[in-house]
Amino acid sequence: MRTIILAGGYATRLWPITKEIAKPLLPIGRQRIIDLIMQKLEEVRDIEEVLITTNRYFYDQFEDWLSQRNFDLNVKLIMEDTLKEEQKLGSIGAIYYLLEKYGYDDDYMIIAGDNIFSFSLKDFVDFYKIRNSTVIAVYNIKDKKEAKRFGVVEVDDEGRIKLFLEKPEKPPSSLISTGCYIFPKRDIILLKEYVERRMNKDSPGRFIQWLYRLRPIYAFEFSGYWFDVGTPDAYLDAFKFLTKESYISETAEISNSKVKGPIIIMDDSKIEESTIGPYSFIGSHTEISLSRVSNSILFQNIQLSNVHLDRTIIGSKAIIKNIKLKHSIIGPFSKIDGQT
């Protein structure tokens, strides 16, 4: 079995933060989102290799990330030749590109690279072996209004999908597809026909909506947690939920300040006369003085002075002074002074 991790998008709903960093590489605690997926993949013996597909714009970031990891898996990084949102292949287009390169003669697990989920991929594969058919991981989001943003599923008593609607205006249920799929080779070959018919190449859900009428597809329903890190609030919520323990780098300097965990403070950061509340990430080489920070994520090389932050994300090398920010997202290299 091969695994494809889809990481070729530009995450426009998280701009301007994701103009500087690929969404799967966003920090969650001391790890990255994609690290959480890789850890679960390492528990599955059936995987022959992992293909991570990303765009040319973020390719170097993924190379740097991979060079710092030592996975017990055969991992290959594949470049899609795009540099901006308007050029992207789309999820189906990216899968098709890889299948044409590596072949259709294997079973494939496909995972969205921004997926944060609680279930075991080993259990997912075991379920697939029992069903011997395409399977998708589904989660009850318990809100039909929220379900409108996803692929919505209805199943029969045996768990076979009897209805799949991609982003319906009126969802018939709150059971949604979560961007994790396993296809046997007899089904994945049909993706070639789907693409050659010039059908929608942006979302795997469109392919599932077409495929379930031709082949049996089963739903692997899981409980626990699942996060779609598509918005700043969703990212902050995921960070808060998964950050259970504090980490403060030995090279961080903290003086005359109060720090309440759980919190992550990375290398060579300096905090003076400030209060740093829980569920915050302070990136390396960040300097904070006379400030209050809580429930916020600060990337590296940031300067804060006399700033109050709550549920705010700030990009690298920003300089922020004399202001209160709540529910905000500030891009890299920004300069804000509330007194000017």
Tab-separated table of C-alpha atoms in Angstrom:
chain	number	residue	atom	x	y	z
A	1	MET	CA	0.000	0.000	0.000
A	2	ARG	CA	1.211	3.473	-0.889
A	3	THR	CA	0.203	6.617	0.990
A	4	ILE	CA	-0.276	10.044	-0.549
A	5	ILE	CA	-0.267	13.114	1.693
A	6	LEU	CA	-1.794	16.091	-0.069
A	7	ALA	CA	0.082	19.288	0.799
A	8	GLY	CA	-0.084	21.289	-2.413
A	9	GLY	CA	-2.677	23.899	-1.475
A	10	TYR	CA	-2.137	27.574	-0.662
A	11	ALA	CA	-4.534	27.792	2.326
A	12	THR	CA	-6.028	31.144	1.311
A	13	ARG	CA	-8.438	31.204	4.273
A	14	LEU	CA	-5.393	31.483	6.564
A	15	TRP	CA	-3.665	34.228	4.635
A	16	PRO	CA	-1.510	36.169	5.349
A	17	ILE	CA	0.073	33.585	7.715
A	18	THR	CA	0.087	30.830	5.101
A	19	LYS	CA	1.793	33.098	2.610
A	20	GLU	CA	4.971	32.426	4.600
A	21	ILE	CA	4.453	28.845	5.750
A	22	ALA	CA	2.618	25.830	4.315
A	23	LYS	CA	-0.431	24.881	6.357
A	24	PRO	CA	0.741	21.292	7.096
A	25	LEU	CA	3.921	22.825	8.595
A	26	LEU	CA	2.080	25.054	11.079
A	27	PRO	CA	3.196	24.352	14.666
A	28	ILE	CA	1.045	22.312	17.019
A	29	GLY	CA	2.905	22.320	20.313
A	30	ARG	CA	6.550	21.550	19.439
A	31	GLN	CA	5.484	19.574	16.376
A	32	ARG	CA	4.007	20.403	12.986
A	33	ILE	CA	0.558	19.309	11.771
A	34	ILE	CA	2.119	16.880	9.307
A	35	ASP	CA	4.207	15.322	12.107
A	36	LEU	CA	0.995	14.136	13.760
A	37	ILE	CA	0.013	12.337	10.551
A	38	MET	CA	3.455	10.785	10.115
A	39	GLN	CA	3.430	9.438	13.671
A	40	LYS	CA	0.166	7.633	12.961
A	41	LEU	CA	1.510	6.284	9.656
A	42	GLU	CA	4.528	4.790	11.434
A	43	GLU	CA	2.125	2.483	13.292
A	44	VAL	CA	0.981	0.863	10.014
A	45	ARG	CA	3.140	-1.998	8.748
A	46	ASP	CA	1.403	-2.256	5.372
A	47	ILE	CA	2.756	1.031	3.991
A	48	GLU	CA	5.477	0.654	1.369
A	49	GLU	CA	6.155	4.338	0.833
A	50	VAL	CA	4.750	7.764	1.598
A	51	LEU	CA	4.466	10.322	-1.198
A	52	ILE	CA	4.117	13.924	-0.005
A	53	THR	CA	3.029	16.238	-2.790
A	54	THR	CA	3.464	19.990	-2.472
A	55	ASN	CA	3.885	23.010	-4.705
A	56	ARG	CA	7.088	24.649	-5.913
A	57	TYR	CA	6.466	27.671	-3.647
A	58	PHE	CA	6.684	25.636	-0.415
A	59	TYR	CA	8.873	22.781	-1.634
A	60	ASP	CA	12.038	24.040	0.121
A	61	GLN	CA	10.170	24.272	3.434
A	62	PHE	CA	9.144	20.639	3.178
A	63	GLU	CA	12.699	19.657	2.237
A	64	ASP	CA	14.004	21.408	5.364
A	65	TRP	CA	11.330	19.760	7.495
A	66	LEU	CA	12.055	16.296	6.107
A	67	SER	CA	15.830	16.720	6.533
A	68	GLN	CA	15.261	17.210	10.278
A	69	ARG	CA	13.172	14.054	10.679
A	70	ASN	CA	14.091	10.378	10.857
A	71	PHE	CA	10.951	8.420	10.026
A	72	ASP	CA	10.817	4.625	9.864
A	73	LEU	CA	9.151	4.981	6.473
A	74	ASN	CA	10.230	5.441	2.885
A	75	VAL	CA	9.206	9.079	2.339
A	76	LYS	CA	9.409	10.868	-1.017
A	77	LEU	CA	8.712	14.546	-1.576
A	78	ILE	CA	7.066	15.371	-4.908
A	79	MET	CA	6.973	18.863	-6.414
A	80	GLU	CA	3.916	20.196	-8.228
A	81	ASP	CA	5.030	22.850	-10.678
A	82	THR	CA	2.867	25.690	-9.354
A	83	LEU	CA	3.732	28.932	-7.590
A	84	LYS	CA	0.349	30.471	-6.797
A	85	GLU	CA	-3.279	29.665	-6.028
A	86	GLU	CA	-4.474	30.170	-9.601
A	87	GLN	CA	-2.075	27.491	-10.871
A	88	LYS	CA	-2.741	24.750	-8.316
A	89	LEU	CA	-3.553	21.268	-9.588
A	90	GLY	CA	-6.366	20.686	-7.113
A	91	SER	CA	-6.436	17.603	-4.887
A	92	ILE	CA	-7.680	15.254	-7.598
A	93	GLY	CA	-5.260	16.765	-10.097
A	94	ALA	CA	-2.371	16.147	-7.674
A	95	ILE	CA	-3.449	12.545	-7.058
A	96	TYR	CA	-3.766	11.963	-10.798
A	97	TYR	CA	-0.287	13.409	-11.369
A	98	LEU	CA	1.192	10.960	-8.844
A	99	LEU	CA	-0.766	7.968	-10.147
A	100	GLU	CA	0.439	8.643	-13.677
A	101	LYS	CA	3.999	8.781	-12.305
A	102	TYR	CA	3.900	5.816	-9.882
A	103	GLY	CA	1.189	3.639	-11.397
A	104	TYR	CA	-2.287	2.365	-10.567
A	105	ASP	CA	-1.172	-1.144	-9.604
A	106	ASP	CA	-1.337	-0.703	-5.835
A	107	ASP	CA	-3.785	0.179	-3.082
A	108	TYR	CA	-3.584	3.810	-1.993
A	109	MET	CA	-4.244	5.588	1.294
A	110	ILE	CA	-4.800	9.296	0.706
A	111	ILE	CA	-4.727	11.871	3.514
A	112	ALA	CA	-5.174	15.639	3.457
A	113	GLY	CA	-1.993	17.149	4.876
A	114	ASP	CA	-3.825	19.564	7.186
A	115	ASN	CA	-5.826	16.811	8.877
A	116	ILE	CA	-5.781	16.508	12.682
A	117	PHE	CA	-7.654	13.442	13.908
A	118	SER	CA	-7.771	11.060	16.853
A	119	PHE	CA	-8.313	7.697	15.175
A	120	SER	CA	-5.615	5.108	14.557
A	121	LEU	CA	-4.551	4.658	10.936
A	122	LYS	CA	-3.772	1.045	11.807
A	123	ASP	CA	-7.446	0.583	12.751
A	124	PHE	CA	-8.413	2.335	9.527
A	125	VAL	CA	-6.337	-0.110	7.478
A	126	ASP	CA	-7.735	-3.088	9.411
A	127	PHE	CA	-11.269	-1.877	8.645
A	128	TYR	CA	-10.319	-1.601	4.975
A	129	LYS	CA	-9.037	-5.182	4.933
A	130	ILE	CA	-12.338	-6.445	6.343
A	131	ARG	CA	-14.475	-4.504	3.859
A	132	ASN	CA	-12.152	-5.109	0.904
A	133	SER	CA	-13.613	-1.976	-0.703
A	134	THR	CA	-12.941	1.741	-0.770
A	135	VAL	CA	-13.324	3.207	2.715
A	136	ILE	CA	-13.442	6.805	3.938
A	137	ALA	CA	-13.081	8.144	7.466
A	138	VAL	CA	-16.169	10.015	8.647
A	139	TYR	CA	-16.940	12.098	11.728
A	140	ASN	CA	-20.205	13.335	13.207
A	141	ILE	CA	-19.735	17.083	13.457
A	142	LYS	CA	-23.206	17.343	15.112
A	143	ASP	CA	-24.119	20.554	13.335
A	144	LYS	CA	-25.779	20.542	9.929
A	145	LYS	CA	-24.934	24.183	9.333
A	146	GLU	CA	-21.244	23.386	9.792
A	147	ALA	CA	-21.618	20.270	7.643
A	148	LYS	CA	-22.364	22.465	4.617
A	149	ARG	CA	-18.616	23.074	4.265
A	150	PHE	CA	-17.780	19.386	3.831
A	151	GLY	CA	-18.712	16.193	2.049
A	152	VAL	CA	-21.842	14.903	3.783
A	153	VAL	CA	-22.512	11.180	4.132
A	154	GLU	CA	-25.481	8.902	4.745
A	155	VAL	CA	-24.894	5.190	5.355
A	156	ASP	CA	-27.004	2.031	5.530
A	157	ASP	CA	-27.079	-0.458	8.427
A	158	GLU	CA	-23.853	-2.082	7.212
A	159	GLY	CA	-21.985	1.211	6.976
A	160	ARG	CA	-22.089	1.335	3.187
A	161	ILE	CA	-22.471	4.820	1.778
A	162	LYS	CA	-25.892	5.314	0.259
A	163	LEU	CA	-25.564	9.069	-0.270
A	164	PHE	CA	-22.585	11.401	-0.603
A	165	LEU	CA	-23.007	15.107	-1.286
A	166	GLU	CA	-20.049	17.480	-1.565
A	167	LYS	CA	-20.763	20.769	0.270
A	168	PRO	CA	-24.560	20.564	0.007
A	169	GLU	CA	-26.700	23.623	0.676
A	170	LYS	CA	-29.074	21.508	2.786
A	171	PRO	CA	-27.130	18.661	4.416
A	172	PRO	CA	-29.250	15.564	5.117
A	173	SER	CA	-26.983	14.631	8.064
A	174	SER	CA	-24.070	15.932	10.123
A	175	LEU	CA	-21.845	12.954	9.252
A	176	ILE	CA	-18.954	14.292	7.181
A	177	SER	CA	-15.962	13.043	5.243
A	178	THR	CA	-12.651	14.003	6.857
A	179	GLY	CA	-10.172	13.781	4.001
A	180	CYS	CA	-8.837	10.264	4.736
A	181	TYR	CA	-9.423	7.537	2.141
A	182	ILE	CA	-8.208	4.071	1.175
A	183	PHE	CA	-8.762	2.864	-2.392
A	184	PRO	CA	-8.109	-0.643	-3.713
A	185	LYS	CA	-6.318	-0.659	-7.045
A	186	ARG	CA	-9.504	-1.767	-8.831
A	187	ASP	CA	-11.143	1.509	-7.737
A	188	ILE	CA	-8.227	3.928	-7.944
A	189	ILE	CA	-7.883	3.140	-11.654
A	190	LEU	CA	-11.291	4.788	-12.112
A	191	LEU	CA	-9.796	8.123	-11.141
A	192	LYS	CA	-8.125	8.137	-14.548
A	193	GLU	CA	-11.537	7.906	-16.227
A	194	TYR	CA	-12.896	10.590	-13.885
A	195	VAL	CA	-10.122	13.038	-14.831
A	196	GLU	CA	-10.257	12.244	-18.529
A	197	ARG	CA	-13.969	13.095	-18.480
A	198	ARG	CA	-12.848	16.585	-17.351
A	199	MET	CA	-14.770	16.413	-14.102
A	200	ASN	CA	-14.045	18.555	-11.008
A	201	LYS	CA	-10.383	18.133	-9.979
A	202	ASP	CA	-10.348	20.299	-6.873
A	203	SER	CA	-11.831	18.083	-4.161
A	204	PRO	CA	-11.551	14.306	-3.542
A	205	GLY	CA	-15.165	14.500	-2.369
A	206	ARG	CA	-16.287	15.100	-5.949
A	207	PHE	CA	-14.612	11.845	-6.953
A	208	ILE	CA	-16.281	9.990	-4.051
A	209	GLN	CA	-19.652	11.476	-5.025
A	210	TRP	CA	-19.138	10.012	-8.503
A	211	LEU	CA	-17.558	6.717	-7.408
A	212	TYR	CA	-20.096	5.552	-4.802
A	213	ARG	CA	-22.684	5.064	-7.535
A	214	LEU	CA	-20.318	2.673	-9.328
A	215	ARG	CA	-18.588	0.772	-6.519
A	216	PRO	CA	-19.355	-0.026	-2.869
A	217	ILE	CA	-17.781	2.487	-0.461
A	218	TYR	CA	-17.852	2.070	3.312
A	219	ALA	CA	-17.655	4.655	6.074
A	220	PHE	CA	-15.162	4.242	8.912
A	221	GLU	CA	-16.857	6.325	11.593
A	222	PHE	CA	-14.706	7.487	14.485
A	223	SER	CA	-15.266	9.484	17.649
A	224	GLY	CA	-12.763	11.521	19.625
A	225	TYR	CA	-11.497	14.668	17.933
A	226	TRP	CA	-11.080	16.019	14.423
A	227	PHE	CA	-9.990	19.482	13.338
A	228	ASP	CA	-10.242	21.081	9.933
A	229	VAL	CA	-7.510	23.706	10.209
A	230	GLY	CA	-9.049	26.001	7.636
A	231	THR	CA	-9.536	29.195	9.627
A	232	PRO	CA	-7.556	31.087	12.296
A	233	ASP	CA	-10.096	30.135	14.982
A	234	ALA	CA	-9.916	26.459	14.019
A	235	TYR	CA	-6.120	26.564	14.156
A	236	LEU	CA	-6.110	28.222	17.581
A	237	ASP	CA	-8.692	25.731	18.859
A	238	ALA	CA	-6.621	22.774	17.625
A	239	PHE	CA	-3.465	24.200	19.191
A	240	LYS	CA	-5.249	24.699	22.520
A	241	PHE	CA	-6.795	21.230	22.514
A	242	LEU	CA	-3.553	19.423	21.706
A	243	THR	CA	-1.117	21.448	23.801
A	244	LYS	CA	-1.142	19.586	27.111
A	245	GLU	CA	2.338	20.266	28.490
A	246	SER	CA	4.627	23.278	28.639
A	247	TYR	CA	7.995	23.505	26.955
A	248	ILE	CA	10.398	26.354	27.631
A	249	SER	CA	13.698	26.246	25.777
A	250	GLU	CA	16.875	26.327	27.856
A	251	THR	CA	18.044	29.251	25.713
A	252	ALA	CA	14.937	31.346	26.351
A	253	GLU	CA	15.426	34.309	28.708
A	254	ILE	CA	12.534	35.204	31.020
A	255	SER	CA	12.863	38.022	33.553
A	256	ASN	CA	10.362	39.769	35.859
A	257	SER	CA	7.530	37.961	34.081
A	258	LYS	CA	4.682	35.569	34.845
A	259	VAL	CA	4.308	32.484	32.688
A	260	LYS	CA	1.276	30.215	32.987
A	261	GLY	CA	1.153	26.937	31.095
A	262	PRO	CA	0.637	24.968	29.111
A	263	ILE	CA	2.796	27.102	26.859
A	264	ILE	CA	5.538	26.669	24.263
A	265	ILE	CA	8.509	29.065	24.274
A	266	MET	CA	11.138	28.324	21.657
A	267	ASP	CA	14.877	28.977	21.392
A	268	ASP	CA	16.495	32.339	22.121
A	269	SER	CA	13.269	34.154	22.934
A	270	LYS	CA	13.387	37.015	25.452
A	271	ILE	CA	10.488	37.930	27.713
A	272	GLU	CA	10.714	40.905	30.068
A	273	GLU	CA	8.136	42.369	32.459
A	274	SER	CA	5.292	40.539	30.754
A	275	THR	CA	2.532	38.056	31.468
A	276	ILE	CA	2.367	35.086	29.124
A	277	GLY	CA	-0.852	33.155	29.574
A	278	PRO	CA	-1.722	29.593	28.659
A	279	TYR	CA	-2.101	28.019	25.214
A	280	SER	CA	0.391	30.284	23.494
A	281	PHE	CA	3.297	29.575	21.188
A	282	ILE	CA	6.284	31.922	21.268
A	283	GLY	CA	8.559	31.314	18.297
A	284	SER	CA	12.341	31.436	18.335
A	285	HIS	CA	14.195	34.772	18.544
A	286	THR	CA	11.027	36.601	19.594
A	287	GLU	CA	11.310	39.524	22.021
A	288	ILE	CA	8.403	40.512	24.283
A	289	SER	CA	8.358	43.341	26.803
A	290	LEU	CA	5.667	45.067	28.890
A	291	SER	CA	3.009	42.861	27.294
A	292	ARG	CA	0.237	40.347	27.990
A	293	VAL	CA	-0.170	37.350	25.694
A	294	SER	CA	-2.724	34.537	25.925
A	295	ASN	CA	-4.231	31.957	23.545
A	296	SER	CA	-2.020	33.254	20.744
A	297	ILE	CA	0.576	31.982	18.289
A	298	LEU	CA	3.661	34.052	17.518
A	299	PHE	CA	6.094	32.910	14.849
A	300	GLN	CA	9.824	33.654	14.944
A	301	ASN	CA	11.774	36.921	15.102
A	302	ILE	CA	8.847	39.017	16.360
A	303	GLN	CA	9.125	42.127	18.530
A	304	LEU	CA	6.289	43.040	20.919
A	305	SER	CA	6.260	46.029	23.241
A	306	ASN	CA	3.311	47.197	25.361
A	307	VAL	CA	0.932	44.871	23.544
A	308	HIS	CA	-2.071	42.886	24.804
A	309	LEU	CA	-2.874	39.813	22.696
A	310	ASP	CA	-5.713	37.306	22.926
A	311	ARG	CA	-6.539	34.701	20.247
A	312	THR	CA	-4.172	36.324	17.791
A	313	ILE	CA	-1.703	34.906	15.258
A	314	ILE	CA	1.335	36.952	14.236
A	315	GLY	CA	3.664	36.158	11.342
A	316	SER	CA	7.438	36.224	11.425
A	317	LYS	CA	9.496	39.421	11.758
A	318	ALA	CA	6.510	41.564	12.703
A	319	ILE	CA	7.055	44.568	14.990
A	320	ILE	CA	3.996	45.405	17.113
A	321	LYS	CA	3.812	48.194	19.715
A	322	ASN	CA	1.279	49.934	21.948
A	323	ILE	CA	-1.902	48.141	20.948
A	324	LYS	CA	-4.517	45.598	22.067
A	325	LEU	CA	-5.390	42.842	19.597
A	326	LYS	CA	-8.061	40.176	19.915
A	327	HIS	CA	-9.216	37.655	17.321
A	328	SER	CA	-6.646	39.041	14.895
A	329	ILE	CA	-4.247	37.667	12.303
A	330	ILE	CA	-1.183	39.774	11.485
A	331	GLY	CA	1.016	38.988	8.512
A	332	PRO	CA	4.792	38.609	8.460
A	333	PHE	CA	6.945	41.765	8.316
A	334	SER	CA	4.031	43.875	9.575
A	335	LYS	CA	4.754	47.054	11.558
A	336	ILE	CA	2.028	48.358	13.851
A	337	ASP	CA	2.317	51.109	16.441
A	338	GLY	CA	-0.939	52.020	18.170
A	339	GLN	CA	0.415	55.464	19.094
A	340	THR	CA	1.106	56.604	15.553
